[in-house]
Amino acid sequence: MDEPRLRVRVLMRGAVQGVGFRPFVYRLASDLGLDGWVKNSGIGLVAEVEGRRPALEEFLVRVERERPKRAYLASMEPVFLDAAGYSGFSIEKSDDKTEGTCVMPDIATCPECRREICDPSDRRYGYPFNNCTLCGPRYSVIETMPYDRPGTTMKKFEMCDDCRKEYEDPGNRRFHAQPIACPVCGPSIRLLDRTGTCVATKHEAMEKAVLHIKDGKILAVKGLGGFHLMVDATDDHAVRRLREYKKRDMKPFALMYPDITAVKQDCNVSALEERLLMSPEAPIVLLEKRPKAGVSAHIAPGNPYLGIMLPYTPLHIILTVALGVPIVATSGNISEEPICATEEEALRDLGGIADAFLTHDRPIARRIDDSIVRVVSGQEQVLRRARGYAPLPVGIENNDRKIIALGAHLKNTIAITGGREVFISQHIGDLSNEKAIMSFSACVKDMRELYGVEPEVVARDMHKAYVSSMYDIGRDHVPVEVQHHHAHILSCMADNSIEGPVTGVAWDGTGYGPDGTIWGGEFLRVDGASFERSGHFRLFPLPGGEKAIVEPRRAAIGAFYAVSGAAAFGDERLRGLLGFAEAEYSNILIMLERKINSPLTSSAGRVFDAVSALTGICHRSAFEGHAAMSLEFAMRGDMRPPCYGIDINRSGEVYHVGLSFLKEVLDDVLNGKPASYIAKRFHDTMVEIIVSMAGKCGNEKVVLSGGCFQNRYLTERTVNRLREEGFKPYWHQRVPPNDGGISLGQLLAASRADIGRTDK
């Protein structure tokens, strides 16, 4: 007697749309002789397959084992049912959106699509928008879920007969590739002058764009998630001109190289760094520059690293292949504003910078910057989470609330969840201008609509003056205020899937403290929803408040005032070292003595600033983190000087880390010790402070978070020393250590909070 036919209905949740999962299921079911259907739904991917039990069981095993490379299965829920009498297998029309599902990030051009655009005999030769099921735009073109062409910005481009055949052919790699296009039916490029007048289209536009760059001109190029400003990176004059026009004196420019071979000529590249460069995420990777790198010295002044990416779209591939040299590919924006995403924005905002505009007619659904990644202690560490990474989820445990977290003021991101997967937005940036605030507001709306989550809980920073803290989501909700550094530690814990208790080391520039001071050099005990402040750097004043952030020498004066009082001002050598005029120096003393605009801080970031200023490395910052970065880069060689003295006292349950070692720093400066020696000695001292405090706090797990841990030497040396002393260190990987990770930590705190619960 034949075994009866059965039907399996299987729901797959996770990153299952936009990765070729439906074509994969179609081919697998057909190979196994199964009947039924598969479709996208608002909650993931749903399939019903019908046949004999052995084949159905093999189907379930192989779906999980052989799923598409870019897919992520958060869960797979099969239910065996009676046969429905299906005949054949089909891909059905997607359901309407019902609730949040996983959206895939944009994926770099695959090798096969690259081969086609470089092959003169191929119908897509030289076509800037080639893609297939395995690559191409996703997050930047999706308007609504489920992921189908009518819900993307490609809906305006009707497929030609040839593309339609590929799209409907199960054996073709473009089977159900939603952004499918070709020169006949897809988007096209054009070159505009500064007035917005079209001067060339298609191949001619690309040829003229290449000539513009070769001639030393600045080209604005509309890419995947917005505009880049591009110049020849080997042309000193062009790079200086771009710096002048963009008003960007020192901050490094990102580079795009034509291929990995060219990258290796200019940089040291490890196996892991090469994998990152060649990965589908295709981020900017921070690489150690070779002494005779063939790019302009003005690309990254005073910086031993270059931020390099490979071309990740067909348009970029065509440009870089034609040029054959590395090019600057910096964000197309005015300083600190969001990246331009439309022709109108670019012509308005970049018209005084760019000589020409290479643009196209595929709309950008949401603006997305390039991601930035580096390798730290043998692991990838994302410093800016955007294209290629956002909005892939981070899993959390035991959450039953719909929550949105609005992030910090700097490096803002937004996080949202309706269950156990947290979706983190792309990097939005600093909420310091009207355009950035508008971008933030649009992103809040976009995240709610895209994932179908109407939040019942809103998590915010405790700093009530932050734009993100004041934002009104427009409905009744439970507000949860989360302390900034608590959020830092929770984000790193979620990134590493660990639970407390942990000793959290949260070091950054600034964060509102519940005691009314500015925190930033914190040692926290974190367990569950609660935290305790175990220790911190001794409080010191910042004369001028925010002015001390852009003028690190003020942090030095404030720190010395905390250590020595007014007596520190009697030393004219200190005034001379810091470059103060006598009158300004006296005025600062008055501010400190009268406590005028001199807020107290425990910030480790400001301690780094103070030492950078004392050594003469950086008195005034040209960009955020400039002073601390310059201090890190000042270290040379393998010297291991003795640490400065460590002074840790206890008051009640809280440890206070003293700043008396700054006097030793000053002695080294006055005794003519080189900046490289002082920088290494200081960094090692900061590491030993962490190790000493870890011992006093007594937890095996030590979590490192905050902007200071973007410092590669600090992080790697700390990790090694903690391991030597028997601790288990954790640091960031897929979520940034800077404020780009704050929203995740806020959301985790809110998920664990009792506030607003009716079952407590």
Coordinates of N, CA, C and O in Angstrom, one line a residue, residues 660-743:
S660 N 46.1 62.3 39.1 CA 47.4 62.8 39.4 C 48.5 62.4 38.4 O 49.5 63.0 38.3
F661 N 48.2 61.3 37.6 CA 49.2 60.9 36.6 C 49.4 62.0 35.6 O 50.4 62.0 34.9
L662 N 48.5 63.0 35.5 CA 48.7 64.1 34.5 C 49.9 64.9 34.9 O 50.6 65.5 34.0
K663 N 50.2 65.0 36.2 CA 51.5 65.7 36.6 C 52.7 65.0 36.0 O 53.7 65.7 35.6
E664 N 52.7 63.7 36.0 CA 53.8 62.9 35.4 C 53.8 63.1 33.9 O 54.9 63.2 33.3
V665 N 52.7 63.2 33.3 CA 52.6 63.5 31.8 C 53.3 64.9 31.6 O 54.2 65.0 30.7
L666 N 53.0 65.9 32.4 CA 53.6 67.2 32.2 C 55.1 67.1 32.5 O 55.8 67.8 31.7
D667 N 55.5 66.4 33.5 CA 57.0 66.3 33.7 C 57.7 65.7 32.5 O 58.7 66.1 32.1
D668 N 57.1 64.6 31.9 CA 57.6 64.0 30.7 C 57.8 65.0 29.5 O 58.8 65.1 28.8
V669 N 56.7 65.9 29.4 CA 56.7 66.9 28.3 C 57.8 67.9 28.6 O 58.6 68.2 27.7
L670 N 57.9 68.4 29.8 CA 58.9 69.4 30.2 C 60.3 68.8 30.1 O 61.3 69.6 29.9
N671 N 60.5 67.5 30.3 CA 61.8 66.9 30.2 C 62.2 66.4 28.8 O 63.2 65.7 28.6
G672 N 61.3 66.8 27.9 CA 61.7 66.6 26.5 C 61.4 65.2 26.0 O 61.9 64.8 24.9
K673 N 60.6 64.4 26.7 CA 60.3 63.1 26.2 C 59.4 63.2 24.9 O 58.6 64.1 24.8
P674 N 59.7 62.4 23.9 CA 58.9 62.5 22.7 C 57.5 62.1 22.8 O 57.1 61.4 23.7
A675 N 56.6 62.7 22.0 CA 55.2 62.5 22.1 C 54.9 61.0 21.9 O 53.9 60.5 22.5
S676 N 55.6 60.3 21.1 CA 55.4 58.8 20.9 C 55.5 58.1 22.2 O 54.7 57.2 22.5
Y677 N 56.5 58.4 23.0 CA 56.8 57.8 24.3 C 55.7 58.1 25.3 O 55.1 57.2 25.9
I678 N 55.3 59.4 25.3 CA 54.2 59.8 26.3 C 52.9 59.1 25.9 O 52.1 58.7 26.7
A679 N 52.6 59.1 24.6 CA 51.3 58.5 24.1 C 51.2 57.1 24.5 O 50.2 56.6 25.0
K680 N 52.3 56.3 24.3 CA 52.3 54.9 24.6 C 52.2 54.7 26.1 O 51.4 53.8 26.6
R681 N 52.9 55.5 26.9 CA 52.9 55.4 28.3 C 51.5 55.7 28.9 O 51.0 55.0 29.7
F682 N 50.8 56.7 28.3 CA 49.5 57.0 28.7 C 48.5 55.9 28.4 O 47.6 55.5 29.2
H683 N 48.5 55.4 27.1 CA 47.6 54.4 26.7 C 47.7 53.2 27.6 O 46.7 52.6 28.0
D684 N 48.9 52.8 27.9 CA 49.1 51.6 28.7 C 48.6 51.8 30.2 O 48.1 50.9 30.8
T685 N 48.7 53.1 30.6 CA 48.2 53.4 31.9 C 46.7 53.3 31.9 O 46.1 52.7 32.9
M686 N 46.0 53.8 30.9 CA 44.6 53.6 30.8 C 44.2 52.2 30.8 O 43.1 51.8 31.4
V687 N 44.9 51.3 30.1 CA 44.6 49.9 30.1 C 44.7 49.3 31.5 O 43.8 48.6 31.9
E688 N 45.8 49.7 32.2 CA 46.0 49.1 33.5 C 44.9 49.6 34.5 O 44.6 48.9 35.5
I689 N 44.4 50.8 34.3 CA 43.3 51.3 35.1 C 42.1 50.4 34.9 O 41.4 50.0 35.9
I690 N 41.8 50.0 33.7 CA 40.7 49.1 33.4 C 40.9 47.7 34.1 O 40.0 47.2 34.8
V691 N 42.1 47.2 34.0 CA 42.4 45.9 34.6 C 42.3 46.0 36.1 O 41.7 45.1 36.7
S692 N 42.8 47.0 36.7 CA 42.7 47.2 38.1 C 41.3 47.3 38.6 O 40.9 46.7 39.6
M693 N 40.5 48.1 37.9 CA 39.1 48.2 38.3 C 38.3 46.9 38.1 O 37.4 46.6 38.8
A694 N 38.6 46.2 37.0 CA 38.0 44.9 36.8 C 38.2 44.0 38.0 O 37.3 43.3 38.5
G695 N 39.4 44.0 38.6 CA 39.7 43.2 39.8 C 38.9 43.7 41.0 O 38.4 42.9 41.8
K696 N 38.8 45.0 41.1 CA 38.0 45.5 42.3 C 36.5 45.2 42.1 O 35.8 45.0 43.1
C697 N 36.0 45.2 40.9 CA 34.6 45.0 40.7 C 34.2 43.5 40.8 O 33.1 43.2 41.2
G698 N 35.1 42.6 40.5 CA 34.9 41.2 40.8 C 34.1 40.4 39.8 O 33.7 39.3 40.2
N699 N 33.7 40.9 38.7 CA 32.9 40.1 37.7 C 33.9 39.5 36.6 O 34.8 40.2 36.2
E700 N 33.6 38.3 36.3 CA 34.5 37.6 35.3 C 34.3 38.3 33.9 O 35.3 38.5 33.2
K701 N 33.1 38.6 33.6 CA 32.8 39.2 32.3 C 33.0 40.7 32.3 O 32.5 41.4 33.2
V702 N 33.9 41.2 31.4 CA 34.1 42.7 31.3 C 33.8 43.2 29.9 O 34.3 42.6 28.9
V703 N 32.9 44.1 29.8 CA 32.3 44.6 28.6 C 32.9 46.0 28.3 O 32.8 46.9 29.1
L704 N 33.4 46.2 27.1 CA 34.0 47.4 26.7 C 33.1 48.1 25.6 O 32.9 47.6 24.6
S705 N 32.7 49.4 26.0 CA 31.8 50.1 25.0 C 32.1 51.6 25.2 O 32.6 52.1 26.2
G706 N 31.6 52.3 24.2 CA 31.8 53.8 24.1 C 32.8 54.2 23.1 O 33.6 53.3 22.6
G707 N 32.7 55.4 22.7 CA 33.6 55.9 21.6 C 35.1 55.7 21.8 O 35.8 55.6 20.8
C708 N 35.5 55.7 23.0 CA 37.0 55.5 23.2 C 37.5 54.2 22.7 O 38.7 54.1 22.4
F709 N 36.6 53.2 22.6 CA 37.0 51.9 22.2 C 37.0 51.7 20.7 O 37.1 50.6 20.1
Q710 N 36.8 52.9 20.0 CA 37.2 52.9 18.5 C 38.7 52.9 18.4 O 39.2 52.7 17.3
N711 N 39.4 53.2 19.5 CA 40.8 53.2 19.5 C 41.3 51.8 19.5 O 41.1 51.0 20.4
R712 N 41.9 51.4 18.4 CA 42.3 50.0 18.2 C 43.4 49.5 19.2 O 43.2 48.5 19.8
Y713 N 44.4 50.4 19.4 CA 45.4 50.0 20.4 C 44.8 49.8 21.8 O 45.1 48.8 22.5
L714 N 44.0 50.8 22.2 CA 43.4 50.7 23.5 C 42.6 49.4 23.7 O 42.7 48.7 24.7
T715 N 41.7 49.1 22.7 CA 40.9 47.9 22.8 C 41.7 46.6 22.8 O 41.5 45.7 23.6
E716 N 42.6 46.5 21.8 CA 43.4 45.3 21.7 C 44.3 45.0 22.9 O 44.4 43.9 23.4
R717 N 44.9 46.1 23.4 CA 45.8 45.9 24.6 C 44.9 45.6 25.8 O 45.3 44.7 26.6
T718 N 43.8 46.2 26.0 CA 42.9 45.9 27.1 C 42.4 44.5 27.0 O 42.4 43.8 28.0
V719 N 42.0 44.0 25.9 CA 41.5 42.6 25.7 C 42.6 41.6 26.1 O 42.4 40.7 26.8
N720 N 43.8 41.9 25.6 CA 45.0 41.0 26.0 C 45.3 41.0 27.5 O 45.5 39.9 28.1
R721 N 45.3 42.2 28.1 CA 45.6 42.2 29.5 C 44.5 41.6 30.4 O 44.8 40.9 31.4
L722 N 43.3 41.8 30.0 CA 42.2 41.2 30.7 C 42.2 39.7 30.7 O 42.0 39.0 31.7
R723 N 42.5 39.2 29.5 CA 42.7 37.7 29.4 C 43.8 37.2 30.2 O 43.7 36.1 30.8
E724 N 44.9 37.9 30.2 CA 46.1 37.5 31.0 C 45.7 37.4 32.5 O 46.2 36.6 33.2
E725 N 44.8 38.3 32.9 CA 44.4 38.3 34.3 C 43.2 37.4 34.6 O 42.7 37.5 35.7
G726 N 42.8 36.6 33.7 CA 41.7 35.7 33.9 C 40.3 36.1 33.7 O 39.3 35.5 34.0
F727 N 40.1 37.3 33.1 CA 38.8 37.8 32.8 C 38.3 37.4 31.4 O 39.2 37.1 30.5
K728 N 37.0 37.5 31.1 CA 36.5 37.3 29.8 C 36.1 38.7 29.2 O 35.0 39.2 29.6
P729 N 36.9 39.2 28.3 CA 36.5 40.5 27.8 C 35.6 40.4 26.6 O 35.6 39.4 25.8
Y730 N 34.7 41.4 26.4 CA 33.8 41.4 25.3 C 33.8 42.8 24.7 O 33.9 43.8 25.4
W731 N 33.8 42.9 23.4 CA 33.9 44.2 22.7 C 32.9 44.1 21.5 O 32.4 43.1 21.2
H732 N 32.7 45.3 20.9 CA 31.7 45.3 19.8 C 32.1 44.7 18.5 O 33.3 44.7 18.2
Q733 N 31.1 44.1 17.8 CA 31.4 43.5 16.5 C 30.5 44.1 15.4 O 30.9 44.9 14.7
R734 N 29.2 43.7 15.4 CA 28.3 44.2 14.4 C 27.6 45.5 14.7 O 26.9 46.1 13.9
V735 N 27.6 45.9 16.0 CA 27.0 47.1 16.4 C 28.1 48.1 16.9 O 29.0 47.7 17.6
P736 N 28.1 49.3 16.4 CA 29.2 50.2 16.8 C 29.4 50.5 18.2 O 28.4 50.5 19.0
P737 N 30.7 50.6 18.7 CA 30.9 51.0 20.1 C 30.6 52.4 20.4 O 30.4 52.8 21.5
N738 N 30.5 53.3 19.4 CA 30.2 54.7 19.6 C 28.6 54.8 19.7 O 27.9 53.8 19.9
D739 N 28.1 56.0 19.6 CA 26.7 56.3 19.9 C 25.8 55.7 18.8 O 24.6 55.6 19.0
G740 N 26.3 55.1 17.8 CA 25.5 54.4 16.8 C 24.9 53.1 17.4 O 24.0 52.6 16.8
G741 N 25.4 52.7 18.5 CA 24.9 51.5 19.2 C 23.9 51.8 20.3 O 23.3 50.9 20.9
I742 N 23.8 53.1 20.6 CA 22.9 53.5 21.8 C 21.5 53.0 21.7 O 20.9 52.6 22.6
S743 N 20.9 53.1 20.5 CA 19.5 52.8 20.3 C 19.2 51.3 20.7 O 18.2 51.0 21.3

